[in-house]
Structure formats: structure tokens, C-alpha cells
Amino acid sequence: MTEADETLLLDLLNTTPVVDGTRQDLLSDAGAGRRWLTAHGQPSSEAEWRTALGVRAALQDIVRGDGTPASLAPFVEGVFSRASFGENGVAWTVELPKGRSAAARAVLAWDALRVSHPGRLRPCANPECRLFLIDHSKPNSARWCSMAVCGNRLKARRHYQRTRPARED
Ligand SMILES: [Zn+2]
């Protein structure tokens, strides 16, 4: 898995943010979806957009602990590795099916993370936030999609609750 694949996966998961209290979908129509795919170096047909929506829903459920990995099976159908002989040895190229290329790539990135960094892909700890993060910190202690946004907001709220006088009733 390349860094670009990991970025593709995380960015795809994060295409349904909450902005000013309202849930948004950055891939809400074919035009927006195709532009997003192009920006991520992916083929940008309408079929690609539709399967990206499907895999996004399945992956979001799984990472939130609501879904089963078996729901990802259709998205890797037809993926295979092709061997060729390079200068010094065998080189492998992953062939992705047409119309499901971005979706398959996201699943492969999810699986590579599952193996190499178990539990590091997770939802932001702010319950009002719909974003995800990949924790690359050594102590595995990252909890927020962004310290600047969610981390500080929750810290400020806790501080407010701590310093408010206790009610006596
Ligand atoms: Zn967040």
C-alpha cells in the first residue's frame, strides 16, 4: 500500500463531514464525485463514483464497529496481481477492475492498515464529529480527527464544566 492509497481511504471516509451542525456529502452528485476521484488520481466514471459511495458506506460502518468486513467482498471481486519480470526479479502489479478501481483500492488500503496498524483507523472521539483518523503516533493515543478542531473544542467544554460551580439542589 502506498501513502496515496492511505490518503484515498481516509479522504473517502471523511467525505461526510458535519459542517455547522449539518451533515454534508462531498460526493452527493456524479459531478462532485467525479471531480473528487480525479483529484485523487482515480478513474472518474459514473460507475466509479457509485461504487465509491457503496464502499464508503460499508467502510464507515465497519470502522465505527457497526458493520462486518464481509460486506467489502463485492468491491475486491476481480482484483488480481500480475507478475512481470523486471531487471532483477519479479515485479507485481495489482490490476483493479474497471468501474470499481477506487473502491477496490480503498478496501486494499483498509486491509493493509488492518494488518500493519491494527486499531489505528478509527472514528474521531468527538461524538458530534463524523470524521475518521489514522493514528500514526507512537503511543497510539490520538483521539481527534484534528487537535485544532475537535480536540480543543472538547477540552474547552470540559474546562467549562469543571470550573462551573456545582449546583446545589
Ligand atoms: Zn473530529
PDB file of C-alpha atoms and ligand atoms in Angstrom:
ATOM      1  CA  MET A   1       0.000   0.000   0.000  1.00  0.00           C
ATOM      2  CA  THR A   2       1.258   3.442  -0.834  1.00  0.00           C
ATOM      3  CA  GLU A   3       0.764   6.636   1.114  1.00  0.00           C
ATOM      4  CA  ALA A   4      -1.561   7.789  -1.658  1.00  0.00           C
ATOM      5  CA  ASP A   5      -3.797   4.749  -1.084  1.00  0.00           C
ATOM      6  CA  GLU A   6      -3.970   5.520   2.622  1.00  0.00           C
ATOM      7  CA  THR A   7      -4.865   9.120   1.815  1.00  0.00           C
ATOM      8  CA  LEU A   8      -7.521   7.926  -0.621  1.00  0.00           C
ATOM      9  CA  LEU A   9      -9.039   5.712   2.074  1.00  0.00           C
ATOM     10  CA  LEU A  10      -9.059   8.368   4.790  1.00  0.00           C
ATOM     11  CA  ASP A  11     -10.273  11.126   2.476  1.00  0.00           C
ATOM     12  CA  LEU A  12     -13.074   8.881   1.231  1.00  0.00           C
ATOM     13  CA  LEU A  13     -14.170   8.086   4.786  1.00  0.00           C
ATOM     14  CA  ASN A  14     -14.104  11.819   5.514  1.00  0.00           C
ATOM     15  CA  THR A  15     -16.376  12.909   2.670  1.00  0.00           C
ATOM     16  CA  THR A  16     -19.387  13.121   5.019  1.00  0.00           C
ATOM     17  CA  PRO A  17     -18.331  15.831   7.475  1.00  0.00           C
ATOM     18  CA  VAL A  18     -20.590  17.808   9.784  1.00  0.00           C
ATOM     19  CA  VAL A  19     -20.322  21.500   8.947  1.00  0.00           C
ATOM     20  CA  ASP A  20     -22.075  23.957  11.287  1.00  0.00           C
ATOM     21  CA  GLY A  21     -24.152  21.126  12.700  1.00  0.00           C
ATOM     22  CA  THR A  22     -25.313  19.834   9.312  1.00  0.00           C
ATOM     23  CA  ARG A  23     -24.159  16.617   7.680  1.00  0.00           C
ATOM     24  CA  GLN A  24     -22.629  17.201   4.278  1.00  0.00           C
ATOM     25  CA  ASP A  25     -21.793  14.821   1.477  1.00  0.00           C
ATOM     26  CA  LEU A  26     -18.879  15.894  -0.674  1.00  0.00           C
ATOM     27  CA  LEU A  27     -19.786  13.168  -3.182  1.00  0.00           C
ATOM     28  CA  SER A  28     -23.501  13.967  -3.317  1.00  0.00           C
ATOM     29  CA  ASP A  29     -23.804  14.005  -7.103  1.00  0.00           C
ATOM     30  CA  ALA A  30     -21.972  12.491 -10.043  1.00  0.00           C
ATOM     31  CA  GLY A  31     -20.228  15.754 -10.915  1.00  0.00           C
ATOM     32  CA  ALA A  32     -18.825  16.283  -7.436  1.00  0.00           C
ATOM     33  CA  GLY A  33     -17.963  12.595  -7.182  1.00  0.00           C
ATOM     34  CA  ARG A  34     -16.070  12.565 -10.474  1.00  0.00           C
ATOM     35  CA  ARG A  35     -14.132  15.702  -9.567  1.00  0.00           C
ATOM     36  CA  TRP A  36     -13.191  14.143  -6.228  1.00  0.00           C
ATOM     37  CA  LEU A  37     -11.997  10.952  -7.950  1.00  0.00           C
ATOM     38  CA  THR A  38      -9.925  12.935 -10.455  1.00  0.00           C
ATOM     39  CA  ALA A  39      -8.368  14.977  -7.644  1.00  0.00           C
ATOM     40  CA  HIS A  40      -7.314  11.685  -6.054  1.00  0.00           C
ATOM     41  CA  GLY A  41      -5.779  10.349  -9.265  1.00  0.00           C
ATOM     42  CA  GLN A  42      -8.534   7.824  -9.839  1.00  0.00           C
ATOM     43  CA  PRO A  43     -10.545   6.981 -12.952  1.00  0.00           C
ATOM     44  CA  SER A  44     -13.669   9.111 -12.761  1.00  0.00           C
ATOM     45  CA  SER A  45     -16.578   7.396 -14.467  1.00  0.00           C
ATOM     46  CA  GLU A  46     -20.086   7.429 -13.045  1.00  0.00           C
ATOM     47  CA  ALA A  47     -19.658   3.734 -12.183  1.00  0.00           C
ATOM     48  CA  GLU A  48     -16.541   4.584 -10.175  1.00  0.00           C
ATOM     49  CA  TRP A  49     -18.498   7.239  -8.277  1.00  0.00           C
ATOM     50  CA  ARG A  50     -21.343   4.829  -7.478  1.00  0.00           C
ATOM     51  CA  THR A  51     -19.066   2.075  -6.185  1.00  0.00           C
ATOM     52  CA  ALA A  52     -17.093   4.664  -4.199  1.00  0.00           C
ATOM     53  CA  LEU A  53     -20.363   5.604  -2.442  1.00  0.00           C
ATOM     54  CA  GLY A  54     -21.078   1.946  -1.743  1.00  0.00           C
ATOM     55  CA  VAL A  55     -17.664   1.165  -0.342  1.00  0.00           C
ATOM     56  CA  ARG A  56     -17.660   4.375   1.697  1.00  0.00           C
ATOM     57  CA  ALA A  57     -20.879   3.376   3.488  1.00  0.00           C
ATOM     58  CA  ALA A  58     -19.559  -0.136   4.154  1.00  0.00           C
ATOM     59  CA  LEU A  59     -16.174   1.087   5.404  1.00  0.00           C
ATOM     60  CA  GLN A  60     -17.672   3.802   7.620  1.00  0.00           C
ATOM     61  CA  ASP A  61     -19.913   1.185   9.275  1.00  0.00           C
ATOM     62  CA  ILE A  62     -17.015  -1.198   9.817  1.00  0.00           C
ATOM     63  CA  VAL A  63     -14.682   1.421  11.276  1.00  0.00           C
ATOM     64  CA  ARG A  64     -17.474   2.591  13.604  1.00  0.00           C
ATOM     65  CA  GLY A  65     -17.946  -1.019  14.686  1.00  0.00           C
ATOM     66  CA  ASP A  66     -21.392  -1.343  13.093  1.00  0.00           C
ATOM     67  CA  GLY A  67     -20.631  -3.468  10.061  1.00  0.00           C
ATOM     68  CA  THR A  68     -18.970  -6.722   9.114  1.00  0.00           C
ATOM     69  CA  PRO A  69     -15.903  -6.906   6.864  1.00  0.00           C
ATOM     70  CA  ALA A  70     -17.725  -9.448   4.667  1.00  0.00           C
ATOM     71  CA  SER A  71     -19.704  -6.529   3.207  1.00  0.00           C
ATOM     72  CA  LEU A  72     -16.494  -5.473   1.448  1.00  0.00           C
ATOM     73  CA  ALA A  73     -16.259  -8.678  -0.579  1.00  0.00           C
ATOM     74  CA  PRO A  74     -18.019  -7.362  -3.719  1.00  0.00           C
ATOM     75  CA  PHE A  75     -15.576  -4.473  -4.003  1.00  0.00           C
ATOM     76  CA  VAL A  76     -12.494  -6.663  -4.426  1.00  0.00           C
ATOM     77  CA  GLU A  77     -14.039  -9.071  -6.904  1.00  0.00           C
ATOM     78  CA  GLY A  78     -11.822  -9.218  -9.979  1.00  0.00           C
ATOM     79  CA  VAL A  79      -8.723  -7.778  -8.296  1.00  0.00           C
ATOM     80  CA  PHE A  80      -5.568  -9.699  -9.144  1.00  0.00           C
ATOM     81  CA  SER A  81      -1.812  -9.356  -9.067  1.00  0.00           C
ATOM     82  CA  ARG A  82       0.100  -9.729 -12.306  1.00  0.00           C
ATOM     83  CA  ALA A  83       3.717 -10.814 -12.294  1.00  0.00           C
ATOM     84  CA  SER A  84       6.263  -9.478 -14.705  1.00  0.00           C
ATOM     85  CA  PHE A  85       9.991  -9.835 -14.827  1.00  0.00           C
ATOM     86  CA  GLY A  86      11.880  -6.633 -14.157  1.00  0.00           C
ATOM     87  CA  GLU A  87      15.598  -6.013 -14.368  1.00  0.00           C
ATOM     88  CA  ASN A  88      16.476  -8.063 -11.305  1.00  0.00           C
ATOM     89  CA  GLY A  89      13.442 -10.075 -10.413  1.00  0.00           C
ATOM     90  CA  VAL A  90       9.705 -10.443 -10.347  1.00  0.00           C
ATOM     91  CA  ALA A  91       7.598  -7.308 -10.013  1.00  0.00           C
ATOM     92  CA  TRP A  92       3.915  -7.438  -9.069  1.00  0.00           C
ATOM     93  CA  THR A  93       1.287  -5.112 -10.427  1.00  0.00           C
ATOM     94  CA  VAL A  94      -2.186  -5.015  -8.862  1.00  0.00           C
ATOM     95  CA  GLU A  95      -4.854  -4.981 -11.543  1.00  0.00           C
ATOM     96  CA  LEU A  96      -8.089  -3.297 -10.476  1.00  0.00           C
ATOM     97  CA  PRO A  97     -11.441  -3.926 -12.152  1.00  0.00           C
ATOM     98  CA  LYS A  98     -12.916  -1.192 -14.311  1.00  0.00           C
ATOM     99  CA  GLY A  99     -15.672   0.781 -12.591  1.00  0.00           C
ATOM    100  CA  ARG A 100     -14.523  -0.369  -9.147  1.00  0.00           C
ATOM    101  CA  SER A 101     -10.947   0.764  -9.207  1.00  0.00           C
ATOM    102  CA  ALA A 102     -11.113   3.433  -6.495  1.00  0.00           C
ATOM    103  CA  ALA A 103     -13.410   1.301  -4.325  1.00  0.00           C
ATOM    104  CA  ALA A 104     -11.087  -1.711  -4.584  1.00  0.00           C
ATOM    105  CA  ARG A 105      -8.076   0.458  -3.803  1.00  0.00           C
ATOM    106  CA  ALA A 106      -9.803   1.792  -0.666  1.00  0.00           C
ATOM    107  CA  VAL A 107     -10.567  -1.741   0.526  1.00  0.00           C
ATOM    108  CA  LEU A 108      -6.984  -2.864  -0.093  1.00  0.00           C
ATOM    109  CA  ALA A 109      -5.715   0.158   1.857  1.00  0.00           C
ATOM    110  CA  TRP A 110      -8.136  -0.610   4.708  1.00  0.00           C
ATOM    111  CA  ASP A 111      -6.940  -4.212   4.784  1.00  0.00           C
ATOM    112  CA  ALA A 112      -3.255  -3.276   4.694  1.00  0.00           C
ATOM    113  CA  LEU A 113      -3.835  -0.973   7.680  1.00  0.00           C
ATOM    114  CA  ARG A 114      -5.776  -3.675   9.491  1.00  0.00           C
ATOM    115  CA  VAL A 115      -2.726  -5.915   9.208  1.00  0.00           C
ATOM    116  CA  SER A 116       0.096  -3.401   9.714  1.00  0.00           C
ATOM    117  CA  HIS A 117      -1.571  -0.990  12.185  1.00  0.00           C
ATOM    118  CA  PRO A 118      -4.475  -2.793  13.886  1.00  0.00           C
ATOM    119  CA  GLY A 119      -6.970  -0.434  15.514  1.00  0.00           C
ATOM    120  CA  ARG A 120      -5.237   2.685  14.222  1.00  0.00           C
ATOM    121  CA  LEU A 121      -8.023   3.670  11.853  1.00  0.00           C
ATOM    122  CA  ARG A 122     -10.881   4.931  13.985  1.00  0.00           C
ATOM    123  CA  PRO A 123     -13.669   7.474  14.324  1.00  0.00           C
ATOM    124  CA  CYS A 124     -12.939  10.848  15.907  1.00  0.00           C
ATOM    125  CA  ALA A 125     -13.706  10.779  19.643  1.00  0.00           C
ATOM    126  CA  ASN A 126     -15.894  13.856  19.363  1.00  0.00           C
ATOM    127  CA  PRO A 127     -19.414  12.388  19.179  1.00  0.00           C
ATOM    128  CA  GLU A 128     -20.624  15.354  17.121  1.00  0.00           C
ATOM    129  CA  CYS A 129     -17.897  14.811  14.533  1.00  0.00           C
ATOM    130  CA  ARG A 130     -18.317  12.333  11.682  1.00  0.00           C
ATOM    131  CA  LEU A 131     -14.665  12.224  10.650  1.00  0.00           C
ATOM    132  CA  PHE A 132     -12.057   9.485  10.961  1.00  0.00           C
ATOM    133  CA  LEU A 133      -8.352   9.411  11.703  1.00  0.00           C
ATOM    134  CA  ILE A 134      -5.378   7.132  11.235  1.00  0.00           C
ATOM    135  CA  ASP A 135      -3.227   7.264  14.341  1.00  0.00           C
ATOM    136  CA  HIS A 136       0.454   7.158  13.454  1.00  0.00           C
ATOM    137  CA  SER A 137       1.594   8.364  16.877  1.00  0.00           C
ATOM    138  CA  LYS A 138       3.937   6.087  18.791  1.00  0.00           C
ATOM    139  CA  PRO A 139       1.825   5.855  21.972  1.00  0.00           C
ATOM    140  CA  ASN A 140      -1.336   5.248  19.897  1.00  0.00           C
ATOM    141  CA  SER A 141      -3.097   7.998  21.813  1.00  0.00           C
ATOM    142  CA  ALA A 142      -4.565  10.205  19.071  1.00  0.00           C
ATOM    143  CA  ARG A 143      -8.286  10.634  19.590  1.00  0.00           C
ATOM    144  CA  TRP A 144      -9.302  13.510  17.385  1.00  0.00           C
ATOM    145  CA  CYS A 145      -9.539  13.986  13.640  1.00  0.00           C
ATOM    146  CA  SER A 146      -7.812  17.278  14.336  1.00  0.00           C
ATOM    147  CA  MET A 147      -6.457  18.600  17.597  1.00  0.00           C
ATOM    148  CA  ALA A 148      -7.128  22.132  16.368  1.00  0.00           C
ATOM    149  CA  VAL A 149     -10.804  21.475  15.728  1.00  0.00           C
ATOM    150  CA  CYS A 150     -12.240  18.624  17.810  1.00  0.00           C
ATOM    151  CA  GLY A 151      -9.515  18.303  20.450  1.00  0.00           C
ATOM    152  CA  ASN A 152      -9.622  21.913  21.546  1.00  0.00           C
ATOM    153  CA  ARG A 153     -13.383  22.134  21.360  1.00  0.00           C
ATOM    154  CA  LEU A 154     -13.870  19.222  23.761  1.00  0.00           C
ATOM    155  CA  LYS A 155     -11.111  20.385  26.067  1.00  0.00           C
ATOM    156  CA  ALA A 156     -12.740  23.809  26.286  1.00  0.00           C
ATOM    157  CA  ARG A 157     -16.094  22.245  27.067  1.00  0.00           C
ATOM    158  CA  ARG A 158     -14.621  20.027  29.809  1.00  0.00           C
ATOM    159  CA  HIS A 159     -12.828  23.011  31.290  1.00  0.00           C
ATOM    160  CA  TYR A 160     -16.115  24.920  31.321  1.00  0.00           C
ATOM    161  CA  GLN A 161     -17.895  22.037  33.065  1.00  0.00           C
ATOM    162  CA  ARG A 162     -15.118  21.678  35.629  1.00  0.00           C
ATOM    163  CA  THR A 163     -14.969  25.348  36.526  1.00  0.00           C
ATOM    164  CA  ARG A 164     -18.741  25.928  36.649  1.00  0.00           C
ATOM    165  CA  PRO A 165     -19.997  25.972  40.254  1.00  0.00           C
ATOM    166  CA  ALA A 166     -21.760  22.751  41.222  1.00  0.00           C
ATOM    167  CA  ARG A 167     -25.492  23.023  41.516  1.00  0.00           C
ATOM    168  CA  GLU A 168     -26.959  22.524  44.968  1.00  0.00           C
ATOM    169  CA  ASP A 169     -30.458  21.140  44.766  1.00  0.00           C
TER     170      ASP A 169
HETATM  171 ZN    ZN B   1     -13.325  15.300  14.797  1.00  0.00          ZN
END
